[in-house]
CSV table of C-alpha atoms in Angstrom, one decimal:
chain,number,residue,atom,x,y,z
A,1,MET,CA,-15.8,-8.8,35.9
A,2,ALA,CA,-16.0,-10.9,32.8
A,3,ASP,CA,-14.3,-9.7,29.5
A,4,TRP,CA,-17.2,-8.8,26.9
A,5,TYR,CA,-16.5,-8.5,23.4
A,6,TYR,CA,-18.9,-6.8,20.8
A,7,GLY,CA,-19.1,-6.1,17.1
A,8,GLU,CA,-19.3,-2.9,15.7
A,9,ASN,CA,-18.7,-2.0,12.1
A,10,GLY,CA,-17.8,-5.4,11.8
A,11,GLY,CA,-15.0,-5.7,13.2
A,12,GLN,CA,-14.6,-6.8,17.2
A,13,LEU,CA,-13.8,-4.4,19.9
A,14,GLY,CA,-13.2,-5.0,23.0
A,15,PRO,CA,-12.6,-6.6,25.6
A,16,VAL,CA,-14.9,-4.3,28.3
A,17,ASP,CA,-16.1,-5.3,31.4
A,18,ASP,CA,-19.8,-5.7,32.9
A,19,GLN,CA,-19.6,-1.8,34.1
A,20,THR,CA,-18.5,-0.9,30.6
A,21,LEU,CA,-21.1,-2.7,28.9
A,22,GLN,CA,-23.7,-1.8,30.8
A,23,ALA,CA,-23.3,1.8,30.5
A,24,MET,CA,-22.6,1.1,26.6
A,25,VAL,CA,-26.2,-0.5,26.6
A,26,ALA,CA,-27.3,3.2,28.6
A,27,GLN,CA,-25.8,5.1,26.2
A,28,GLY,CA,-27.3,2.9,23.3
A,29,ARG,CA,-24.1,2.2,21.7
A,30,ILE,CA,-24.7,-1.2,22.2
A,31,THR,CA,-28.3,-1.8,20.8
A,32,ALA,CA,-30.3,-5.3,21.2
A,33,GLN,CA,-29.1,-6.6,17.9
A,34,THR,CA,-25.5,-5.8,18.8
A,35,LEU,CA,-23.6,-9.2,18.7
A,36,VAL,CA,-21.5,-9.8,22.1
A,37,TRP,CA,-19.2,-12.5,23.2
A,38,ARG,CA,-17.5,-13.6,25.9
A,39,GLU,CA,-15.5,-16.4,27.1
A,40,GLY,CA,-17.7,-19.6,27.8
A,41,MET,CA,-20.2,-19.2,25.4
A,42,SER,CA,-19.9,-20.9,22.8
A,43,ASN,CA,-21.2,-18.5,19.7
A,44,TRP,CA,-21.7,-14.7,19.6
A,45,GLN,CA,-25.5,-13.7,20.4
A,46,PRO,CA,-27.1,-11.1,19.8
A,47,TYR,CA,-27.5,-8.6,23.2
A,48,SER,CA,-31.0,-9.2,23.7
A,49,ALA,CA,-30.8,-12.6,23.5
A,50,LEU,CA,-28.2,-13.3,26.6
A,51,ASN,CA,-29.3,-14.7,30.2
A,52,LEU,CA,-28.3,-12.1,32.3
A,53,ILE,CA,-27.5,-14.6,34.6
A,54,GLU,CA,-24.9,-15.1,32.6
A,55,SER,CA,-22.9,-12.5,33.4
A,56,GLN,CA,-22.8,-13.0,36.9
A,57,SER,CA,-21.4,-16.6,36.6
A,58,PRO,CA,-18.3,-16.9,38.2
A,59,ASN,CA,-15.3,-15.9,36.6
A,60,LEU,CA,-13.0,-18.9,35.1
A,61,GLY,CA,-10.0,-17.3,36.4
A,62,PRO,CA,-7.8,-15.0,34.7
A,63,SER,CA,-6.5,-16.9,31.5
A,64,SER,CA,-3.1,-18.3,31.2
A,65,PHE,CA,-0.4,-16.0,29.6
A,66,SER,CA,-1.6,-16.2,26.4
A,67,PRO,CA,-2.8,-13.2,24.5
A,68,PRO,CA,-6.8,-12.0,24.9
A,69,ILE,CA,-8.7,-14.5,23.6
A,70,TYR,CA,-10.8,-13.3,20.3
A,71,ALA,CA,-14.1,-14.9,19.9
A,72,PRO,CA,-14.3,-18.3,17.4
A,73,VAL,CA,-15.2,-16.7,14.5
A,74,PRO,CA,-11.8,-17.9,12.0
A,75,ASN,CA,-10.5,-14.9,10.2
A,76,SER,CA,-9.5,-17.1,7.4
A,77,GLY,CA,-5.9,-16.5,7.6
A,78,LEU,CA,-5.5,-13.7,4.9
A,79,ALA,CA,-4.9,-10.9,7.4
A,80,ILE,CA,-1.9,-12.8,9.1
A,81,ALA,CA,-0.4,-13.6,5.6
A,82,SER,CA,-0.8,-10.0,4.4
A,83,MET,CA,1.3,-8.7,7.8
A,84,VAL,CA,3.9,-10.8,7.1
A,85,CYS,CA,3.9,-10.7,3.3
A,86,GLY,CA,4.2,-6.6,4.1
A,87,ILE,CA,7.0,-7.3,6.7
A,88,VAL,CA,8.8,-9.5,4.5
A,89,SER,CA,9.0,-7.3,1.4
A,90,LEU,CA,10.2,-4.3,3.1
A,91,ILE,CA,13.2,-6.2,4.2
A,92,LEU,CA,13.6,-7.8,0.8
A,93,CYS,CA,16.5,-6.5,-1.7
A,94,TYR,CA,15.9,-6.8,-5.5
A,95,VAL,CA,12.7,-8.2,-5.2
A,96,ASN,CA,10.1,-6.5,-2.5
A,97,ALA,CA,7.4,-6.4,-5.2
A,98,VAL,CA,7.3,-10.7,-5.1
A,99,ALA,CA,6.1,-10.2,-1.3
A,100,ALA,CA,4.5,-6.8,-1.3
A,101,ILE,CA,2.0,-7.8,-4.3
A,102,PRO,CA,0.7,-11.0,-2.0
A,103,ALA,CA,0.5,-8.5,0.6
A,104,ILE,CA,-1.6,-6.0,-0.8
A,105,ILE,CA,-4.1,-8.8,-2.0
A,106,CYS,CA,-4.5,-10.4,0.5
A,107,GLY,CA,-4.7,-7.3,2.2
A,108,HIS,CA,-7.8,-6.2,0.7
A,109,MET,CA,-9.4,-9.7,0.3
A,110,ALA,CA,-9.3,-10.0,4.4
A,111,LEU,CA,-11.2,-6.2,4.5
A,112,LYS,CA,-13.7,-7.5,2.1
A,113,LYS,CA,-13.9,-10.4,4.2
A,114,ILE,CA,-14.2,-9.1,7.1
A,115,ASN,CA,-16.5,-5.9,6.4
A,116,GLU,CA,-18.9,-8.0,4.7
A,117,SER,CA,-19.0,-11.0,7.0
A,118,GLU,CA,-22.1,-11.1,9.3
A,119,LEU,CA,-20.5,-12.2,12.8
A,120,PRO,CA,-17.8,-10.0,13.6
A,121,MET,CA,-14.4,-10.8,12.9
A,122,ALA,CA,-11.3,-10.2,14.1
A,123,GLY,CA,-8.2,-8.8,12.2
A,124,ARG,CA,-8.6,-5.6,10.7
A,125,GLY,CA,-5.5,-4.1,12.5
A,126,MET,CA,-3.4,-6.9,10.9
A,127,ALA,CA,-5.2,-6.7,7.2
A,128,ILE,CA,-4.0,-2.6,7.5
A,129,ALA,CA,-0.7,-3.1,8.8
A,130,GLY,CA,-0.4,-5.9,5.9
A,131,LEU,CA,-1.7,-3.1,3.5
A,132,ILE,CA,0.7,-0.3,4.8
A,133,THR,CA,3.7,-2.1,4.6
A,134,GLY,CA,3.0,-4.0,1.2
A,135,TYR,CA,1.9,-0.6,-0.8
A,136,LEU,CA,5.4,0.7,0.9
A,137,GLY,CA,7.3,-2.4,-0.4
A,138,LEU,CA,5.9,-2.3,-3.7
A,139,LEU,CA,6.5,1.7,-4.1
A,140,PHE,CA,10.2,1.0,-2.9
A,141,GLN,CA,10.5,-1.7,-5.6
A,142,LEU,CA,8.8,1.2,-7.9
A,143,ILE,CA,11.6,3.6,-7.0
A,144,VAL,CA,14.7,1.0,-7.7
A,145,ILE,CA,13.2,0.1,-10.9
A,146,GLY,CA,12.8,3.7,-11.8
A,147,ILE,CA,16.5,4.0,-10.8
A,148,VAL,CA,17.6,1.4,-12.9
A,149,CYS,CA,15.7,2.9,-16.0
A,150,PHE,CA,17.4,6.3,-15.4
A,151,ALA,CA,20.4,4.8,-15.4
A,152,ILE,CA,20.1,2.8,-18.3
A,153,PHE,CA,18.4,5.9,-20.5
A,154,SER,CA,21.3,8.6,-19.1
A,155,SER,CA,23.9,5.4,-20.6
A,156,SER,CA,25.7,6.7,-17.4
A,157,SER,CA,28.5,4.0,-16.8
A,158,SER,CA,29.7,5.2,-13.4
A,159,LEU,CA,26.5,3.0,-11.8
A,160,PHE,CA,27.7,-0.1,-13.5
A,161,PRO,CA,31.4,-1.0,-12.3
B,1,MET,CA,-5.1,-36.9,-1.9
B,2,ASN,CA,-5.2,-39.4,1.1
B,3,GLU,CA,-1.4,-39.6,0.7
B,4,VAL,CA,-1.0,-36.3,1.2
B,5,ARG,CA,-3.0,-35.7,4.1
B,6,PRO,CA,-0.6,-36.7,6.9
B,7,VAL,CA,1.6,-34.1,5.9
B,8,MET,CA,-0.8,-31.3,5.2
B,9,SER,CA,-2.3,-32.4,9.2
B,10,LYS,CA,1.1,-30.1,10.5
B,11,PRO,CA,1.2,-27.2,8.2
B,12,TRP,CA,3.2,-25.3,10.2
B,13,THR,CA,5.7,-27.7,10.5
B,14,LEU,CA,5.7,-28.4,7.0
B,15,LEU,CA,6.1,-24.4,6.4
B,16,GLY,CA,9.0,-24.1,9.3
B,17,SER,CA,11.0,-26.6,8.3
B,18,LEU,CA,11.2,-25.5,4.4
B,19,VAL,CA,11.5,-22.0,5.6
B,20,PHE,CA,14.4,-23.1,8.0
B,21,LEU,CA,15.9,-25.3,5.0
B,22,ALA,CA,16.3,-22.7,2.7
B,23,GLY,CA,18.1,-20.1,5.3
B,24,ILE,CA,20.3,-23.2,5.6
B,25,ALA,CA,20.6,-23.3,1.5
B,26,ALA,CA,21.1,-19.3,1.7
B,27,PHE,CA,23.7,-19.1,4.2
B,28,LEU,CA,25.8,-22.1,2.4
B,29,LEU,CA,25.2,-20.5,-0.9
B,30,GLN,CA,25.8,-17.1,-0.4
B,31,SER,CA,29.1,-16.7,-1.9
B,32,LYS,CA,27.8,-18.2,-4.8
B,33,LEU,CA,24.8,-16.0,-5.0
B,34,LEU,CA,26.5,-12.8,-4.4
B,35,GLY,CA,28.2,-13.1,-7.1
B,36,LEU,CA,25.3,-13.4,-9.5
B,37,MET,CA,23.2,-10.1,-7.9
B,38,PRO,CA,24.4,-6.7,-8.5
B,39,PRO,CA,25.0,-3.8,-5.6
B,40,CYS,CA,21.8,-2.2,-4.4
B,41,MET,CA,20.2,0.2,-6.6
B,42,PHE,CA,18.7,2.2,-3.9
B,43,HIS,CA,22.2,2.6,-1.9
B,44,LYS,CA,24.3,3.0,-5.1
B,45,PHE,CA,21.8,6.1,-6.3
B,46,THR,CA,20.7,8.0,-2.9
B,47,GLY,CA,23.3,6.5,-0.7
B,48,LEU,CA,20.5,6.0,1.7
B,49,HIS,CA,20.0,2.5,3.5
B,50,CYS,CA,16.8,0.8,3.4
B,51,PRO,CA,15.1,-1.0,5.9
B,52,GLY,CA,16.9,-4.7,5.2
B,53,CYS,CA,20.3,-2.8,4.4
B,54,GLY,CA,22.8,-5.0,6.1
B,55,GLY,CA,20.7,-7.7,7.0
B,56,ARG,CA,23.3,-10.5,4.8
B,57,ARG,CA,26.1,-8.9,7.0
B,58,CYS,CA,24.4,-9.1,10.0
B,59,MET,CA,23.6,-12.9,9.5
B,60,MET,CA,27.0,-13.0,8.5
B,61,MET,CA,28.2,-11.7,12.0
B,62,LEU,CA,25.9,-13.6,13.7
B,63,ALA,CA,27.3,-16.5,12.9
B,64,GLU,CA,30.9,-15.3,13.5
B,65,GLY,CA,29.8,-14.2,17.5
B,66,ARG,CA,30.0,-10.5,16.4
B,67,ILE,CA,26.7,-9.9,18.3
B,68,ALA,CA,27.9,-6.0,18.8
B,69,ASP,CA,28.4,-5.6,15.6
B,70,ALA,CA,25.3,-7.6,14.0
B,71,PHE,CA,23.3,-5.1,16.0
B,72,GLN,CA,24.8,-2.2,14.2
B,73,MET,CA,24.5,-3.8,10.7
B,74,ASN,CA,20.7,-4.4,11.0
B,75,ALA,CA,19.0,-4.7,14.6
B,76,LEU,CA,15.6,-4.7,12.8
B,77,VAL,CA,16.1,-7.8,11.2
B,78,ILE,CA,17.6,-9.2,14.2
B,79,PHE,CA,14.2,-8.7,16.1
B,80,ILE,CA,12.3,-9.8,12.8
B,81,VAL,CA,14.0,-13.5,12.9
B,82,LEU,CA,13.4,-13.7,16.3
B,83,GLY,CA,10.0,-12.9,16.5
B,84,PHE,CA,9.4,-14.9,13.7
B,85,GLY,CA,11.1,-17.7,15.0
B,86,VAL,CA,9.4,-17.8,18.3
B,87,PHE,CA,5.9,-17.7,16.6
B,88,PHE,CA,7.0,-20.5,14.3
B,89,LEU,CA,8.1,-22.9,17.4
B,90,ARG,CA,4.8,-21.9,19.3
B,91,GLN,CA,2.6,-22.8,16.4
B,92,ILE,CA,4.6,-26.0,15.7
B,93,VAL,CA,4.5,-27.0,19.5
B,94,LEU,CA,0.7,-25.9,19.4
B,95,GLU,CA,0.1,-28.0,16.5
B,96,TRP,CA,1.7,-31.1,17.9
B,97,LYS,CA,-0.1,-30.7,21.3
B,98,LEU,CA,-3.6,-29.8,20.2
B,99,GLY,CA,-3.4,-30.9,16.8
B,100,SER,CA,-4.8,-27.9,14.8
B,101,VAL,CA,-3.6,-24.2,16.4
B,102,PRO,CA,-6.3,-21.7,17.3
B,103,GLN,CA,-6.1,-18.4,15.0
B,104,THR,CA,-3.5,-15.8,15.6
B,105,ILE,CA,-4.5,-12.6,16.1
B,106,LEU,CA,-3.0,-9.4,16.9
B,107,ALA,CA,-4.6,-6.5,18.5
B,108,PRO,CA,-4.3,-3.6,16.1
B,109,LYS,CA,-2.1,-1.9,18.8
B,110,TYR,CA,0.9,-3.9,18.3
B,111,ALA,CA,0.2,-4.5,14.4
B,112,TRP,CA,0.0,-0.7,14.2
B,113,ALA,CA,3.3,-0.5,16.5
B,114,ILE,CA,5.4,-2.9,14.3
B,115,VAL,CA,4.4,-0.8,11.5
B,116,TRP,CA,6.0,2.3,13.3
B,117,CYS,CA,9.0,0.4,14.0
B,118,ILE,CA,9.6,-0.3,10.8
B,119,ILE,CA,9.3,3.2,9.5
B,120,GLY,CA,10.7,4.9,12.2
B,121,PHE,CA,13.8,2.4,11.9
B,122,TRP,CA,14.0,3.4,7.9
B,123,VAL,CA,13.7,7.0,8.6
B,124,LEU,CA,16.3,6.9,11.7
B,125,ARG,CA,19.0,4.8,10.3
B,126,ASN,CA,19.5,7.2,7.8
B,127,VAL,CA,19.9,10.7,10.1
B,128,PRO,CA,23.8,11.2,10.6
B,129,LEU,CA,23.9,12.3,13.8
B,130,TRP,CA,24.8,10.4,16.7
B,131,PRO,CA,23.2,7.8,18.5
B,132,PHE,CA,21.5,7.1,14.8
B,133,THR,CA,24.2,6.4,13.3
B,134,LEU,CA,24.6,3.1,15.6
B,135,LEU,CA,21.2,1.9,13.0
B,136,ALA,CA,23.6,1.6,10.2
B,137,PRO,CA,25.8,-0.3,8.8
B,138,PHE,CA,29.5,0.0,8.3
B,139,ARG,CA,31.5,-1.0,5.4
């Protein structure tokens, strides 16, 4: 019951077990060119290149408590940076944009990299999370700037004790 | 460039130390910093709380040992700080044990969960009904 990952639309999907993998092949969802990977393989391979005996090799035992292993394709950290900056931008006061703008930039860069990469890259979820929180942070900052401008132009002194 | 190498070989330790020191500095200097800052415009104008509202007061209460009050000030910030703390510690330990740290990848469902928690917290803490009022800071 190995854990297989497969590439679709530039992203990594999975894990699926042997049976599900075979079912997807039968459906045509996984073709001979679909890149697949499983723990123990040194790199992604097209499905057609797999030695079928490999899928019957003994399971290496359950992974430790570490999270599911994704294939050895670096995601360059842009997606993580985007998500962290995005979260911080919603927590900060006064200067949300300082974190929101890097979140948005890194998020778009990460998505571009993931979409253009030949090998399936992980991190799409993180990049999208970073983009959403980054845009919300930026929106919040713009609202606050709008409030300040309104206060100044309406020359109302009640907001400034 | 070679002199920079030993420091940059442990980027997580470096980053973690900087963030930690910045936090301590902010904590020690906060009364001075507060004097310089205007009141929060969003809250003054709309009366609503943003996701970070109460974050500073939350840290103060934790320092004073008032845990329950701290949770009311800003529960989200507590979890985020804990989360980042655990993450950084894990990265630093792995950095020293393994030399370089494997890529951290959060599955989309967890990334989405975090986003929904933040948005949900932002909305719910502004609902003027108990028990949601427990999420909003008191003066």
